[in-house]
Amino acid sequence: MKALVYHAPGKKAWEEKPKPTIKKPTDAVVKIFKTTICGTDLHIMKGDLPAVTDGRIIGHEGVGIIEEVGSAVSNFKKGDHVLISCITSCGKCEYCKRGMYSHCEDGGWILGNLIDGTQAEYVLIPYADNSLYPIPAGADEEALVMLSDILPTGFECGVLNGQVKPGDTIAIIGAGPVGLAALLTSQFYTPAEIIMIDMDDNRLAVAKKFGATHIVNSSEGKAVEKVMKLTNNKGVDVAIEAVGVEATFELCSEIVGAGGHIANIGVHGKSVILHMETLWSKNITITTRLVDTVTTPMLFKTVQSKKIEPKNLITHHFKLNQVAEAYEIFGNAAKEKALKVILTNE
Amino acid sequence: MKALVYHAPGKKAWEEKPKPTIKKPTDAVVKIFKTTICGTDLHIMKGDLPAVTDGRIIGHEGVGIIEEVGSAVSNFKKGDHVLISCITSCGKCEYCKRGMYSHCEDGGWILGNLIDGTQAEYVLIPYADNSLYPIPAGADEEALVMLSDILPTGFECGVLNGQVKPGDTIAIIGAGPVGLAALLTSQFYTPAEIIMIDMDDNRLAVAKKFGATHIVNSSEGKAVEKVMKLTNNKGVDVAIEAVGVEATFELCSEIVGAGGHIANIGVHGKSVILHMETLWSKNITITTRLVDTVTTPMLFKTVQSKKIEPKNLITHHFKLNQVAEAYEIFGNAAKEKALKVILTNE
Amino acid sequence: MKALVYHAPGKKAWEEKPKPTIKKPTDAVVKIFKTTICGTDLHIMKGDLPAVTDGRIIGHEGVGIIEEVGSAVSNFKKGDHVLISCITSCGKCEYCKRGMYSHCEDGGWILGNLIDGTQAEYVLIPYADNSLYPIPAGADEEALVMLSDILPTGFECGVLNGQVKPGDTIAIIGAGPVGLAALLTSQFYTPAEIIMIDMDDNRLAVAKKFGATHIVNSSEGKAVEKVMKLTNNKGVDVAIEAVGVEATFELCSEIVGAGGHIANIGVHGKSVILHMETLWSKNITITTRLVDTVTTPMLFKTVQSKKIEPKNLITHHFKLNQVAEAYEIFGNAAKEKALKVILTNE
Amino acid sequence: MKALVYHAPGKKAWEEKPKPTIKKPTDAVVKIFKTTICGTDLHIMKGDLPAVTDGRIIGHEGVGIIEEVGSAVSNFKKGDHVLISCITSCGKCEYCKRGMYSHCEDGGWILGNLIDGTQAEYVLIPYADNSLYPIPAGADEEALVMLSDILPTGFECGVLNGQVKPGDTIAIIGAGPVGLAALLTSQFYTPAEIIMIDMDDNRLAVAKKFGATHIVNSSEGKAVEKVMKLTNNKGVDVAIEAVGVEATFELCSEIVGAGGHIANIGVHGKSVILHMETLWSKNITITTRLVDTVTTPMLFKTVQSKKIEPKNLITHHFKLNQVAEAYEIFGNAAKEKALKVILTNE
């Protein structure tokens, strides 16, 4: 089969690899139908994730069709259409039982990281019963690719951890795909005001279309001032960090109101300053989380009932074998006005 | 009347002041029976809290007897024995209704800070119905002084915010009075292991008597190593910070396990480093809080039913007019093996 | 002033009564601007509530203008526009501190019940700071009358107690004003399916317009069958009872799925049968509640930000002195297609 | 092998049966070391559970040693000592993912019910990785038999569902083994008062030893009166029903205070009367639950750290082949002062 293989920083290739086969009774082999590229994949390609080694097939999102299942797989059979979760869950370790699939003792985020991933014609999925979800006939499979990672990430790490409530005033820092996923899913809880903060006017315009009630371009350094004005100097109930750098984290801590929440989604490469000299008495809660995808069934229902249109996050389409081109576009997201790209295995 | 008055950094005096009188219909005047000194009072005396100005009567803890009440006070009448909360709550602002009395728009921590306090023969208590608690006949009033501040602080900021659960492994950093209050009240939730960390062997010995299952002296810099060994490298479920400096906060972030909680109690004067490069994916929760004293009724019941013996926190006794001497002892707590001192207005 | 006075079962009059005056420092006198009639008022008029005695002014909903305040009232002053809560809260008893204003030791539902109410030109509101809410300039005051009782009732007793979640399938039994309030506010949490059940096709048609995804006319006795078909025999996640009779309560227990919630709103005059022989192992939760109006501030924000349009519940308008006529219409709600009527004191 | 086999109401035999063998890759065969008898087993023997058919081996509790595992079992290997959960969990269906193992689509309570059980020399355990728990070397295995069913049942259905909090006043109706398990585990949350209600003075005496602060013999019909006196007419915060008949359920509804919880544990054969005419406005919560055993890991930690001594529930010991005799004793529990009996496979 063909697959996108990482070799070294800056060096990847669409090349021939052996088609995966069942190794454990809990495995499944899935023929990829549609997949996509994640911001994390760009980091991998730059060599930022040393755990990813030469020869690894990249990608952790997608939908496909069951090709073969191991003897212990009972939820799926050959021919079933499935959604692939970016998180592999054994369903039986301490962490899986606590709903923390991201810390699964034999899984977690391994796909396209520690084991071969989805930017390929076929992929092996361990613990298939717990790591795949059935797609009902008639569903919009392309839209469901957004449920592999981006929607549960925005929802679990941002919205659920931030405890967004009806009537709240919330701010989301970062209007990239994950920030927009938080924007879309935050509306499940009907906040009164959603302030979207970014440095790119195009992305802010998208945010406005997706339901932001206020947009703030932070490139002039006046974001704190603007948010404080919008909130009568009370600060926001929830600040969602969807960037992953010190400046945006600090912004969250400056705009969060007493009793509020800072929900971190961003992947941080460095430590940040935490202003405990002001925060210690402010009754705030800061959360971190790697997506667990425990809410995938809940999100599935909201998509099926049209409460959310994940398709709106998709801006570009390619054939799977055009994956190099797709990386080019996605790697220049701001310029290309790209959010999520879809790669179809035709 | 006589009272302990702050004049300037390092300058305080036990001197004559006018006895307070009712100013608003919601006020009460309380004759102090017993009061105590808080670590915060030491900071005030050093001049660390600029909001405290020359002439202020210090102190925010105590029990006493109602001397006079305003026309709108209905829960209390002259002669009633009362517990004074360190937090004044109007009971009618947004924050009070949310249970965040510490952020009350016309109260919060004002006693012995922005208004005159309890290290005096009499004290004026605003919003008396919401800021005082009735003491039933026969109660041990001296023990109840611990409910003014220290027990709710350890319980709300440390134990409740840390979400201590049966079977948990928890660590408390700092075995001073507030850390010990967290130790005592954490046992309401039956953690399996309580690791107490401090640099003072005497305080650790007290902690052992108060229910710590393990004690770790951190002065040799091996606290992380020791805690990791005790927890099979999983880290603790809850790390309670009861010191308020960068090193102890960082210690918490190094020993907290995936899915765990860091509950800050300590008063921080400076910012700290937050290692988001490791924490971002660890599913942890960090909380800050100024005590709200919303749990005072709950704590009252646990004291009345002998589930906790706050009296054990008291090490020294003085007459109220010996307050200068009491400050001397409490200011050298480690050397004097002092936890809480009781000042009695005889 | 003029007021609607209850004298005896079936006997009421619009007659002259003394204008109320401040009695306690926490009181306020409010000039009524707009009020409405509640289903409970109809029960009072029939004599179903023996606590309501001859001479009582009826009504517990409305908006108005502050006429006079007691010396301890600080949130309001003469001329302020206010929303009147149906529940009086002292803000300082055990129950108020627990957020259970409905069980306030000196309040609860007393307005138009144990003390004179709002179907009058003026009304005395005890504990004004805790029982009134400020109306900002420019707000639609008529719409806000729905926040006195009906919206918090549907929201707190039905939606919050039922723990409606995104993606849930819920059923609401009873499409009267309170059931419709539950329907409107349930959408704050984005359930996937909302099944509205009633015996009146007109009300069901209204429900459909208000967001019900399915409607079921239960008059043919096939409601259970229909709901089970809609839910693939799993039953609903939440069943909200908004009628108050045995048949509808039993219907809830037959359609609730394993792990589900039955949230009772209805006022019951008789006991019901609880099928513990099937429910004991079904992991269900049944809740009862008299509205506490603790969520009024939250609801206020959702109305101000146009997340909900309570005005849609209003079907008829009268002058306050036409109150007898209004009772006539409201008492024949089904025939008159009446939901809520507004009485304006011009 | 030998096993206790149900044949018909009143007819059981200790007889030869084929030793079980692995059928699915997720199965394990366990050699029983110690087992016990449950009240439910007595009902089975009387013929009360028609799902149990002729030839079924009874029993759903026990500890043992792994004899053989299927190819997909990874948590256990031959020779491992294991605790058997009364609930079989596949770990991958909707209900298991929601923590409702009792409603597992391919499991739940099937052991000694729909499949052969533990009152035998060997037992087949489906979904072994999710339905067994490892026993560390040196643990008191006999005590751990109490964790198969009785402790999680009292804890989950009674204590957790009842939301017992520090300082609460709780009542437990029924001082049989499950009621006593609720009594023991309720103390994890430090209630101020625990009122134990039963008709048997011996069991009440045991309850007193196990930590009840008050005991009430209800045989004279004055239980409501006595509880109301003990609670200053406020009623209890939590009423735990551990009997399963109408009278005890009704007792719960009469003694529960406003805002309180009724947590049902008892297995009910008939419907009960629910007094909605008084409860509708009382803000109470009623829960039902079949034990899920999701808290087994938590309970394990509390046993290992000596926070609870489940051994105290054991009153009688037999060899496994004396099982008929054991049934005789356990079937006359009141007279024999029996709580739990241990059957050892020597």
PDB file of C-alpha atoms in Angstrom, chain A residues 36-41 59-63 83-87 109 111 118 133 143-157 177-178 181-182 185 265 267 289-296 299 313 340, chain B residues 280:
ATOM      1  CA  THR A  36      -6.845  14.947   7.331  1.00  0.00           C
ATOM      2  CA  ILE A  37      -3.764  16.760   8.603  1.00  0.00           C
ATOM      3  CA  CYS A  38      -3.379  18.087  12.142  1.00  0.00           C
ATOM      4  CA  GLY A  39      -1.200  20.957  13.365  1.00  0.00           C
ATOM      5  CA  THR A  40       0.679  18.337  15.346  1.00  0.00           C
ATOM      6  CA  ASP A  41       1.623  16.605  12.085  1.00  0.00           C
ATOM      7  CA  GLY A  59      -1.756  10.799  10.768  1.00  0.00           C
ATOM      8  CA  HIS A  60      -4.232  10.173  13.600  1.00  0.00           C
ATOM      9  CA  GLU A  61      -7.607  11.165  12.149  1.00  0.00           C
ATOM     10  CA  GLY A  62      -9.942   9.630   9.647  1.00  0.00           C
ATOM     11  CA  VAL A  63     -12.891   7.466   8.659  1.00  0.00           C
ATOM     12  CA  LEU A  83     -14.706   6.667  12.706  1.00  0.00           C
ATOM     13  CA  ILE A  84     -11.123   6.398  13.957  1.00  0.00           C
ATOM     14  CA  SER A  85     -10.376   8.088  17.275  1.00  0.00           C
ATOM     15  CA  CYS A  86      -6.998   9.811  17.581  1.00  0.00           C
ATOM     16  CA  ILE A  87      -6.747   8.197  21.015  1.00  0.00           C
ATOM     17  CA  TRP A 109      -2.052   9.128  21.515  1.00  0.00           C
ATOM     18  CA  LEU A 111      -1.456   6.626  16.206  1.00  0.00           C
ATOM     19  CA  THR A 118      -3.899   7.145   9.068  1.00  0.00           C
ATOM     20  CA  TYR A 133     -16.947   4.207  16.477  1.00  0.00           C
ATOM     21  CA  ALA A 143     -17.849  15.832   8.399  1.00  0.00           C
ATOM     22  CA  LEU A 144     -17.212  13.020  10.862  1.00  0.00           C
ATOM     23  CA  VAL A 145     -13.449  13.228  10.238  1.00  0.00           C
ATOM     24  CA  MET A 146     -13.649  16.330  12.456  1.00  0.00           C
ATOM     25  CA  LEU A 147     -14.662  13.987  15.312  1.00  0.00           C
ATOM     26  CA  SER A 148     -11.387  12.063  15.259  1.00  0.00           C
ATOM     27  CA  ASP A 149      -9.530  14.773  17.130  1.00  0.00           C
ATOM     28  CA  ILE A 150     -10.396  18.391  16.627  1.00  0.00           C
ATOM     29  CA  LEU A 151     -13.956  18.514  17.959  1.00  0.00           C
ATOM     30  CA  PRO A 152     -13.368  16.394  21.072  1.00  0.00           C
ATOM     31  CA  THR A 153     -10.171  18.374  21.708  1.00  0.00           C
ATOM     32  CA  GLY A 154     -11.929  21.743  21.616  1.00  0.00           C
ATOM     33  CA  PHE A 155     -14.883  20.355  23.549  1.00  0.00           C
ATOM     34  CA  GLU A 156     -13.166  18.321  26.269  1.00  0.00           C
ATOM     35  CA  CYS A 157     -10.064  20.412  26.930  1.00  0.00           C
ATOM     36  CA  PRO A 177      -9.104  24.877  13.869  1.00  0.00           C
ATOM     37  CA  VAL A 178      -9.023  23.808  17.519  1.00  0.00           C
ATOM     38  CA  ALA A 181     -13.868  23.710  17.465  1.00  0.00           C
ATOM     39  CA  ALA A 182     -14.074  25.126  20.992  1.00  0.00           C
ATOM     40  CA  THR A 185     -18.961  23.271  20.864  1.00  0.00           C
ATOM     41  CA  ILE A 265      -5.888  23.330  25.058  1.00  0.00           C
ATOM     42  CA  VAL A 267       0.433  22.296  23.242  1.00  0.00           C
ATOM     43  CA  ARG A 289      -5.761  18.000  29.270  1.00  0.00           C
ATOM     44  CA  LEU A 290      -4.796  15.844  26.389  1.00  0.00           C
ATOM     45  CA  VAL A 291      -8.023  14.964  24.637  1.00  0.00           C
ATOM     46  CA  ASP A 292      -9.524  11.709  25.918  1.00  0.00           C
ATOM     47  CA  THR A 293     -12.233  11.347  23.249  1.00  0.00           C
ATOM     48  CA  VAL A 294     -14.620  10.148  25.960  1.00  0.00           C
ATOM     49  CA  THR A 295     -17.220  12.508  24.543  1.00  0.00           C
ATOM     50  CA  THR A 296     -17.117  11.102  21.028  1.00  0.00           C
ATOM     51  CA  LEU A 299     -20.560  14.610  19.931  1.00  0.00           C
ATOM     52  CA  LEU A 313     -14.309  23.570   9.365  1.00  0.00           C
ATOM     53  CA  LYS A 340      -9.021  21.638   7.809  1.00  0.00           C
TER      54      LYS A 340
ATOM     55  CA  TRP B 280      -0.285  20.512  29.272  1.00  0.00           C
TER      56      TRP B 280
END
